[in-house]
Amino acid sequence: MATYLVGDLQGCFDELQLLLERVRFNPAQDKLYLVGDLVARGDKSLDCLRLVKSLGDAAQTVLGNHDLHLISTALGIKKIKPRDRVDAIFSASDFEELIDWLRHQPLLVHNEKLGFLMAHAGISPDWDLETAKACAKEVEKVLQNGDFYALISQMYDNFPDRWSPDLQGMDRLRYIINVFTRMRFCYQDHRLDFACKVSPKEAPPELTPWFELNNPLYRQIPIVFGHWASLVDEKMPPNIYALDTGCVWNNRLTMLRWEDKQIFSQSAVKNYEI
């Protein structure tokens, strides 16, 4: 029995299949965790959704920003971007079933037995473990059983950019969504920055990667995330596992076997034109 965690797929289905074959993934006894962004930009987003959904309890993903955007376009809130290459999803016979399944995925996974947290982008520098879990549940409750249309239609904004336990309503939910699905850099006062997407060594001096800020949680429990392809080959602090290695940017797909921390990589099998 083994536990595998894989970076952003973004429609890179063939590379995932090759990795699963290489490790001889057995859904009857192994577990696959995915850091979100199953869809967009690659050619086979539909196949990625169908595969992960078909694995049932043998797979668990979290929601990424591209996943939420797909739900938004499915609801007619935003227009489909041609470069996202998701037309096959919208014409699929199981379209509604797939979107409903995706909407019911969590923002945060805490595997207490194996001792790790998984989110698409990261954990707020102002949150402890219980706050992070409670905040994720707040949004998940609305997405899965509440007025999800209103939530998704109002999530597209960069503010508020700083956490306060006094945040309420849509401001609170939007901050939570932005942390879990969009965050990369922060200012020293923990305000979120959404403009900078480069590697830390290329960033302006006033910006710091979220995981380098002084939050005791970052040292207490391993955190697995994706979202930030510019971190490829960057040295991470202890307990921080960045798995987005930019396969859809013609780099590679990365899988981590949790039990022994062995890394498996698969180079992009085609030249993705994004």
CSV table of N, CA and C in Angstrom, one decimal, residues 53-172:
chain,number,residue,atom,x,y,z
A,53,LYS,N,-12.3,11.0,-11.0
A,53,LYS,CA,-13.7,10.7,-10.5
A,53,LYS,C,-13.9,9.2,-10.5
A,54,SER,N,-13.4,8.5,-11.5
A,54,SER,CA,-13.6,7.0,-11.6
A,54,SER,C,-12.9,6.3,-10.5
A,55,LEU,N,-11.8,6.9,-10.0
A,55,LEU,CA,-11.0,6.2,-9.0
A,55,LEU,C,-11.8,6.1,-7.6
A,56,GLY,N,-12.8,6.9,-7.5
A,56,GLY,CA,-13.6,6.9,-6.2
A,56,GLY,C,-12.7,7.2,-5.0
A,57,ASP,N,-12.8,6.3,-4.0
A,57,ASP,CA,-12.1,6.6,-2.7
A,57,ASP,C,-10.6,6.4,-2.9
A,58,ALA,N,-10.1,5.9,-4.0
A,58,ALA,CA,-8.7,5.7,-4.2
A,58,ALA,C,-8.0,7.0,-4.6
A,59,ALA,N,-8.8,8.1,-4.9
A,59,ALA,CA,-8.2,9.3,-5.3
A,59,ALA,C,-8.9,10.5,-4.5
A,60,GLN,N,-8.1,11.5,-4.2
A,60,GLN,CA,-8.7,12.7,-3.6
A,60,GLN,C,-8.0,13.9,-4.2
A,61,THR,N,-8.8,14.9,-4.7
A,61,THR,CA,-8.2,16.1,-5.2
A,61,THR,C,-8.7,17.3,-4.3
A,62,VAL,N,-8.1,18.4,-4.4
A,62,VAL,CA,-8.6,19.6,-3.8
A,62,VAL,C,-8.9,20.6,-5.0
A,63,LEU,N,-9.6,21.6,-4.7
A,63,LEU,CA,-10.0,22.6,-5.8
A,63,LEU,C,-8.9,23.6,-6.0
A,64,GLY,N,-8.6,23.8,-7.3
A,64,GLY,CA,-7.6,24.8,-7.7
A,64,GLY,C,-8.4,25.9,-8.4
A,65,ASN,N,-7.6,27.0,-8.7
A,65,ASN,CA,-8.3,28.2,-9.3
A,65,ASN,C,-8.9,27.8,-10.7
A,66,HIS,N,-8.2,27.0,-11.5
A,66,HIS,CA,-8.7,26.6,-12.8
A,66,HIS,C,-10.0,25.7,-12.6
A,67,ASP,N,-10.0,24.9,-11.6
A,67,ASP,CA,-11.2,24.1,-11.3
A,67,ASP,C,-12.4,24.9,-11.0
A,68,LEU,N,-12.2,25.9,-10.2
A,68,LEU,CA,-13.2,26.8,-9.8
A,68,LEU,C,-13.7,27.7,-11.0
A,69,HIS,N,-12.7,28.0,-11.9
A,69,HIS,CA,-13.1,28.8,-13.1
A,69,HIS,C,-13.9,27.9,-14.0
A,70,LEU,N,-13.6,26.6,-14.1
A,70,LEU,CA,-14.4,25.7,-14.9
A,70,LEU,C,-15.8,25.7,-14.4
A,71,ILE,N,-16.0,25.6,-13.1
A,71,ILE,CA,-17.4,25.6,-12.6
A,71,ILE,C,-18.1,26.9,-12.9
A,72,SER,N,-17.3,28.0,-12.8
A,72,SER,CA,-17.9,29.3,-13.2
A,72,SER,C,-18.4,29.4,-14.6
A,73,THR,N,-17.6,28.9,-15.5
A,73,THR,CA,-18.0,28.9,-16.9
A,73,THR,C,-19.2,27.9,-17.1
A,74,ALA,N,-19.2,26.8,-16.4
A,74,ALA,CA,-20.3,25.9,-16.5
A,74,ALA,C,-21.6,26.5,-16.0
A,75,LEU,N,-21.5,27.4,-15.1
A,75,LEU,CA,-22.7,28.1,-14.5
A,75,LEU,C,-23.1,29.3,-15.4
A,76,GLY,N,-22.3,29.6,-16.4
A,76,GLY,CA,-22.6,30.7,-17.3
A,76,GLY,C,-22.1,32.1,-16.7
A,77,ILE,N,-21.3,32.1,-15.6
A,77,ILE,CA,-20.9,33.3,-15.0
A,77,ILE,C,-19.7,33.9,-15.8
A,78,LYS,N,-18.8,33.1,-16.3
A,78,LYS,CA,-17.7,33.6,-17.1
A,78,LYS,C,-17.7,32.9,-18.4
A,79,LYS,N,-17.1,33.5,-19.4
A,79,LYS,CA,-17.0,32.9,-20.7
A,79,LYS,C,-15.9,31.9,-20.8
A,80,ILE,N,-16.0,30.9,-21.6
A,80,ILE,CA,-14.9,29.9,-21.8
A,80,ILE,C,-13.8,30.6,-22.5
A,81,LYS,N,-12.6,30.4,-22.0
A,81,LYS,CA,-11.4,30.9,-22.7
A,81,LYS,C,-10.8,29.8,-23.7
A,82,PRO,N,-10.7,30.2,-24.9
A,82,PRO,CA,-10.2,29.2,-25.9
A,82,PRO,C,-8.9,28.5,-25.5
A,83,ARG,N,-8.0,29.3,-24.9
A,83,ARG,CA,-6.7,28.7,-24.5
A,83,ARG,C,-6.9,27.6,-23.4
A,84,ASP,N,-8.0,27.6,-22.7
A,84,ASP,CA,-8.2,26.6,-21.7
A,84,ASP,C,-8.5,25.2,-22.2
A,85,ARG,N,-9.0,25.2,-23.5
A,85,ARG,CA,-9.2,23.9,-24.2
A,85,ARG,C,-10.1,22.9,-23.4
A,86,VAL,N,-11.2,23.5,-23.0
A,86,VAL,CA,-12.2,22.6,-22.2
A,86,VAL,C,-13.5,22.4,-23.0
A,87,ASP,N,-13.5,22.6,-24.3
A,87,ASP,CA,-14.7,22.4,-25.1
A,87,ASP,C,-15.2,21.0,-25.0
A,88,ALA,N,-14.3,20.0,-24.9
A,88,ALA,CA,-14.7,18.6,-24.8
A,88,ALA,C,-15.5,18.3,-23.6
A,89,ILE,N,-15.2,19.0,-22.5
A,89,ILE,CA,-16.0,18.9,-21.3
A,89,ILE,C,-17.4,19.3,-21.4
A,90,PHE,N,-17.6,20.4,-22.1
A,90,PHE,CA,-19.0,21.0,-22.3
A,90,PHE,C,-19.8,20.2,-23.2
A,91,SER,N,-19.2,19.4,-24.1
A,91,SER,CA,-20.0,18.6,-25.0
A,91,SER,C,-20.1,17.1,-24.6
A,92,ALA,N,-19.5,16.8,-23.4
A,92,ALA,CA,-19.5,15.4,-22.9
A,92,ALA,C,-20.9,15.1,-22.4
A,93,SER,N,-21.2,13.8,-22.5
A,93,SER,CA,-22.5,13.3,-22.1
A,93,SER,C,-22.6,13.4,-20.5
A,94,ASP,N,-21.5,13.3,-19.9
A,94,ASP,CA,-21.5,13.4,-18.4
A,94,ASP,C,-21.0,14.7,-17.9
A,95,PHE,N,-21.2,15.8,-18.7
A,95,PHE,CA,-20.8,17.1,-18.3
A,95,PHE,C,-21.4,17.6,-16.9
A,96,GLU,N,-22.7,17.5,-16.8
A,96,GLU,CA,-23.3,18.0,-15.5
A,96,GLU,C,-22.8,17.1,-14.3
A,97,GLU,N,-22.7,15.8,-14.5
A,97,GLU,CA,-22.2,14.9,-13.5
A,97,GLU,C,-20.8,15.3,-13.0
A,98,LEU,N,-19.9,15.6,-14.0
A,98,LEU,CA,-18.6,15.9,-13.7
A,98,LEU,C,-18.5,17.3,-13.0
A,99,ILE,N,-19.2,18.3,-13.4
A,99,ILE,CA,-19.2,19.6,-12.8
A,99,ILE,C,-19.7,19.5,-11.3
A,100,ASP,N,-20.8,18.7,-11.1
A,100,ASP,CA,-21.3,18.5,-9.8
A,100,ASP,C,-20.3,17.8,-8.9
A,101,TRP,N,-19.6,16.8,-9.4
A,101,TRP,CA,-18.6,16.1,-8.7
A,101,TRP,C,-17.5,17.1,-8.3
A,102,LEU,N,-17.1,17.9,-9.2
A,102,LEU,CA,-16.0,18.8,-9.0
A,102,LEU,C,-16.3,19.8,-7.9
A,103,ARG,N,-17.6,20.3,-8.0
A,103,ARG,CA,-18.0,21.3,-7.0
A,103,ARG,C,-18.0,20.7,-5.6
A,104,HIS,N,-18.1,19.4,-5.4
A,104,HIS,CA,-18.1,18.8,-4.1
A,104,HIS,C,-16.7,18.4,-3.6
A,105,GLN,N,-15.7,18.8,-4.3
A,105,GLN,CA,-14.4,18.5,-3.8
A,105,GLN,C,-13.9,19.6,-2.8
A,106,PRO,N,-13.0,19.3,-1.8
A,106,PRO,CA,-12.7,20.2,-0.8
A,106,PRO,C,-11.6,21.2,-1.2
A,107,LEU,N,-11.4,22.2,-0.4
A,107,LEU,CA,-10.3,23.1,-0.6
A,107,LEU,C,-9.0,22.7,0.2
A,108,LEU,N,-9.2,21.9,1.2
A,108,LEU,CA,-8.1,21.5,2.1
A,108,LEU,C,-8.3,20.1,2.5
A,109,VAL,N,-7.2,19.3,2.5
A,109,VAL,CA,-7.2,17.9,3.0
A,109,VAL,C,-6.2,17.8,4.1
A,110,HIS,N,-6.7,17.3,5.2
A,110,HIS,CA,-5.8,17.0,6.4
A,110,HIS,C,-5.8,15.5,6.6
A,111,ASN,N,-4.7,14.9,6.2
A,111,ASN,CA,-4.5,13.4,6.5
A,111,ASN,C,-3.8,13.3,7.8
A,112,GLU,N,-4.7,13.0,8.8
A,112,GLU,CA,-4.1,12.9,10.2
A,112,GLU,C,-3.3,11.7,10.4
A,113,LYS,N,-3.6,10.6,9.7
A,113,LYS,CA,-2.8,9.4,9.9
A,113,LYS,C,-1.4,9.5,9.3
A,114,LEU,N,-1.3,10.1,8.1
A,114,LEU,CA,0.0,10.2,7.5
A,114,LEU,C,0.7,11.6,7.8
A,115,GLY,N,-0.1,12.5,8.4
A,115,GLY,CA,0.4,13.7,8.9
A,115,GLY,C,0.8,14.7,7.8
A,116,PHE,N,-0.1,15.1,7.0
A,116,PHE,CA,0.1,16.2,6.0
A,116,PHE,C,-1.1,17.0,5.7
A,117,LEU,N,-0.9,18.2,5.3
A,117,LEU,CA,-2.0,19.1,4.8
A,117,LEU,C,-1.8,19.2,3.3
A,118,MET,N,-2.9,19.3,2.5
A,118,MET,CA,-2.8,19.5,1.1
A,118,MET,C,-3.8,20.6,0.7
A,119,ALA,N,-3.3,21.6,0.0
A,119,ALA,CA,-4.1,22.6,-0.6
A,119,ALA,C,-3.6,23.0,-1.9
A,120,HIS,N,-4.3,23.7,-2.7
A,120,HIS,CA,-3.8,24.0,-4.1
A,120,HIS,C,-2.7,25.0,-4.0
A,121,ALA,N,-2.9,26.1,-3.3
A,121,ALA,CA,-2.0,27.2,-3.3
A,121,ALA,C,-1.2,27.4,-2.0
A,122,GLY,N,-1.8,27.1,-0.9
A,122,GLY,CA,-1.1,27.2,0.4
A,122,GLY,C,-2.1,27.5,1.5
A,123,ILE,N,-1.5,27.9,2.7
A,123,ILE,CA,-2.2,28.1,3.9
A,123,ILE,C,-1.8,29.5,4.4
A,124,SER,N,-2.8,30.3,4.7
A,124,SER,CA,-2.6,31.7,5.1
A,124,SER,C,-1.5,31.8,6.3
A,125,PRO,N,-0.6,32.8,6.2
A,125,PRO,CA,0.3,33.0,7.3
A,125,PRO,C,-0.3,33.4,8.6
A,126,ASP,N,-1.6,33.7,8.6
A,126,ASP,CA,-2.3,34.1,9.8
A,126,ASP,C,-3.1,33.0,10.4
A,127,TRP,N,-3.1,31.8,9.9
A,127,TRP,CA,-3.9,30.7,10.3
A,127,TRP,C,-3.1,29.6,11.1
A,128,ASP,N,-3.7,29.1,12.1
A,128,ASP,CA,-3.3,27.9,12.7
A,128,ASP,C,-4.1,26.7,12.1
A,129,LEU,N,-3.8,25.5,12.5
A,129,LEU,CA,-4.4,24.4,11.9
A,129,LEU,C,-5.9,24.4,12.0
A,130,GLU,N,-6.4,24.7,13.1
A,130,GLU,CA,-7.9,24.7,13.3
A,130,GLU,C,-8.6,25.8,12.5
A,131,THR,N,-7.9,26.9,12.5
A,131,THR,CA,-8.5,28.0,11.7
A,131,THR,C,-8.5,27.7,10.2
A,132,ALA,N,-7.4,27.1,9.7
A,132,ALA,CA,-7.4,26.7,8.3
A,132,ALA,C,-8.5,25.7,8.0
A,133,LYS,N,-8.7,24.7,8.8
A,133,LYS,CA,-9.7,23.7,8.6
A,133,LYS,C,-11.1,24.3,8.7
A,134,ALA,N,-11.3,25.1,9.6
A,134,ALA,CA,-12.6,25.8,9.8
A,134,ALA,C,-12.9,26.7,8.6
A,135,CYS,N,-11.9,27.4,8.1
A,135,CYS,CA,-12.2,28.3,7.0
A,135,CYS,C,-12.5,27.5,5.7
A,136,ALA,N,-11.8,26.4,5.5
A,136,ALA,CA,-12.1,25.6,4.4
A,136,ALA,C,-13.5,25.1,4.4
A,137,LYS,N,-13.9,24.6,5.6
A,137,LYS,CA,-15.3,24.1,5.7
A,137,LYS,C,-16.3,25.2,5.5
A,138,GLU,N,-16.0,26.4,5.8
A,138,GLU,CA,-17.0,27.5,5.6
A,138,GLU,C,-17.3,27.6,4.1
A,139,VAL,N,-16.3,27.6,3.2
A,139,VAL,CA,-16.5,27.7,1.8
A,139,VAL,C,-17.1,26.5,1.2
A,140,GLU,N,-16.6,25.3,1.7
A,140,GLU,CA,-17.1,24.0,1.1
A,140,GLU,C,-18.5,23.9,1.4
A,141,LYS,N,-19.0,24.4,2.6
A,141,LYS,CA,-20.4,24.3,2.9
A,141,LYS,C,-21.3,25.0,1.9
A,142,VAL,N,-20.8,26.2,1.5
A,142,VAL,CA,-21.6,27.0,0.5
A,142,VAL,C,-21.5,26.3,-0.9
A,143,LEU,N,-20.3,25.9,-1.3
A,143,LEU,CA,-20.1,25.3,-2.6
A,143,LEU,C,-20.9,24.1,-2.8
A,144,GLN,N,-21.0,23.3,-1.7
A,144,GLN,CA,-21.6,22.0,-1.8
A,144,GLN,C,-23.1,22.0,-1.5
A,145,ASN,N,-23.6,22.9,-0.7
A,145,ASN,CA,-25.0,22.8,-0.2
A,145,ASN,C,-25.6,24.2,-0.1
A,146,GLY,N,-24.9,25.3,-0.5
A,146,GLY,CA,-25.5,26.6,-0.3
A,146,GLY,C,-25.7,27.3,-1.6
A,147,ASP,N,-25.7,28.6,-1.6
A,147,ASP,CA,-25.9,29.4,-2.8
A,147,ASP,C,-24.6,29.5,-3.5
A,148,PHE,N,-24.2,28.4,-4.1
A,148,PHE,CA,-22.8,28.4,-4.8
A,148,PHE,C,-22.8,29.3,-6.0
A,149,TYR,N,-23.9,29.6,-6.6
A,149,TYR,CA,-23.9,30.5,-7.8
A,149,TYR,C,-23.5,31.9,-7.3
A,150,ALA,N,-24.0,32.4,-6.2
A,150,ALA,CA,-23.7,33.7,-5.7
A,150,ALA,C,-22.2,33.7,-5.3
A,151,LEU,N,-21.8,32.7,-4.6
A,151,LEU,CA,-20.4,32.6,-4.2
A,151,LEU,C,-19.4,32.7,-5.3
A,152,ILE,N,-19.6,31.9,-6.3
A,152,ILE,CA,-18.7,31.8,-7.5
A,152,ILE,C,-18.8,33.1,-8.3
A,153,SER,N,-19.9,33.7,-8.4
A,153,SER,CA,-20.1,34.9,-9.2
A,153,SER,C,-19.4,36.1,-8.5
A,154,GLN,N,-19.2,36.0,-7.2
A,154,GLN,CA,-18.5,37.1,-6.5
A,154,GLN,C,-17.1,36.8,-6.0
A,155,MET,N,-16.6,35.7,-6.4
A,155,MET,CA,-15.2,35.4,-5.9
A,155,MET,C,-14.1,36.1,-6.7
A,156,TYR,N,-14.4,36.7,-7.8
A,156,TYR,CA,-13.3,37.2,-8.6
A,156,TYR,C,-13.0,38.7,-8.2
A,157,ASP,N,-12.1,38.7,-7.2
A,157,ASP,CA,-11.6,40.0,-6.7
A,157,ASP,C,-10.4,39.7,-5.8
A,158,ASN,N,-9.5,40.7,-5.7
A,158,ASN,CA,-8.3,40.6,-4.9
A,158,ASN,C,-8.4,41.0,-3.5
A,159,PHE,N,-9.5,41.5,-3.1
A,159,PHE,CA,-9.7,42.1,-1.8
A,159,PHE,C,-10.9,41.4,-1.1
A,160,PRO,N,-10.8,41.3,0.3
A,160,PRO,CA,-9.7,41.8,1.1
A,160,PRO,C,-8.4,41.0,0.9
A,161,ASP,N,-7.3,41.6,1.1
A,161,ASP,CA,-6.0,41.0,0.9
A,161,ASP,C,-5.3,40.6,2.2
A,162,ARG,N,-6.0,40.9,3.4
A,162,ARG,CA,-5.4,40.6,4.7
A,162,ARG,C,-6.4,39.9,5.6
A,163,TRP,N,-6.0,38.9,6.3
A,163,TRP,CA,-6.9,38.1,7.1
A,163,TRP,C,-7.3,38.9,8.4
A,164,SER,N,-8.5,38.8,8.8
A,164,SER,CA,-9.0,39.2,10.1
A,164,SER,C,-10.1,38.3,10.5
A,165,PRO,N,-10.1,37.8,11.7
A,165,PRO,CA,-11.2,37.0,12.2
A,165,PRO,C,-12.6,37.7,12.1
A,166,ASP,N,-12.5,39.0,12.0
A,166,ASP,CA,-13.7,39.8,12.0
A,166,ASP,C,-14.3,39.9,10.6
A,167,LEU,N,-13.6,39.4,9.6
A,167,LEU,CA,-14.2,39.4,8.2
A,167,LEU,C,-15.5,38.6,8.2
A,168,GLN,N,-16.4,39.1,7.4
A,168,GLN,CA,-17.8,38.5,7.3
A,168,GLN,C,-18.2,38.4,5.9
A,169,GLY,N,-19.2,37.6,5.7
A,169,GLY,CA,-19.9,37.5,4.4
A,169,GLY,C,-19.0,37.2,3.2
A,170,MET,N,-19.2,37.8,2.1
A,170,MET,CA,-18.5,37.5,0.9
A,170,MET,C,-17.0,37.9,1.0
A,171,ASP,N,-16.7,38.9,1.8
A,171,ASP,CA,-15.3,39.3,2.0
A,171,ASP,C,-14.5,38.2,2.6
A,172,ARG,N,-15.1,37.6,3.6
A,172,ARG,CA,-14.5,36.5,4.3
A,172,ARG,C,-14.3,35.2,3.4
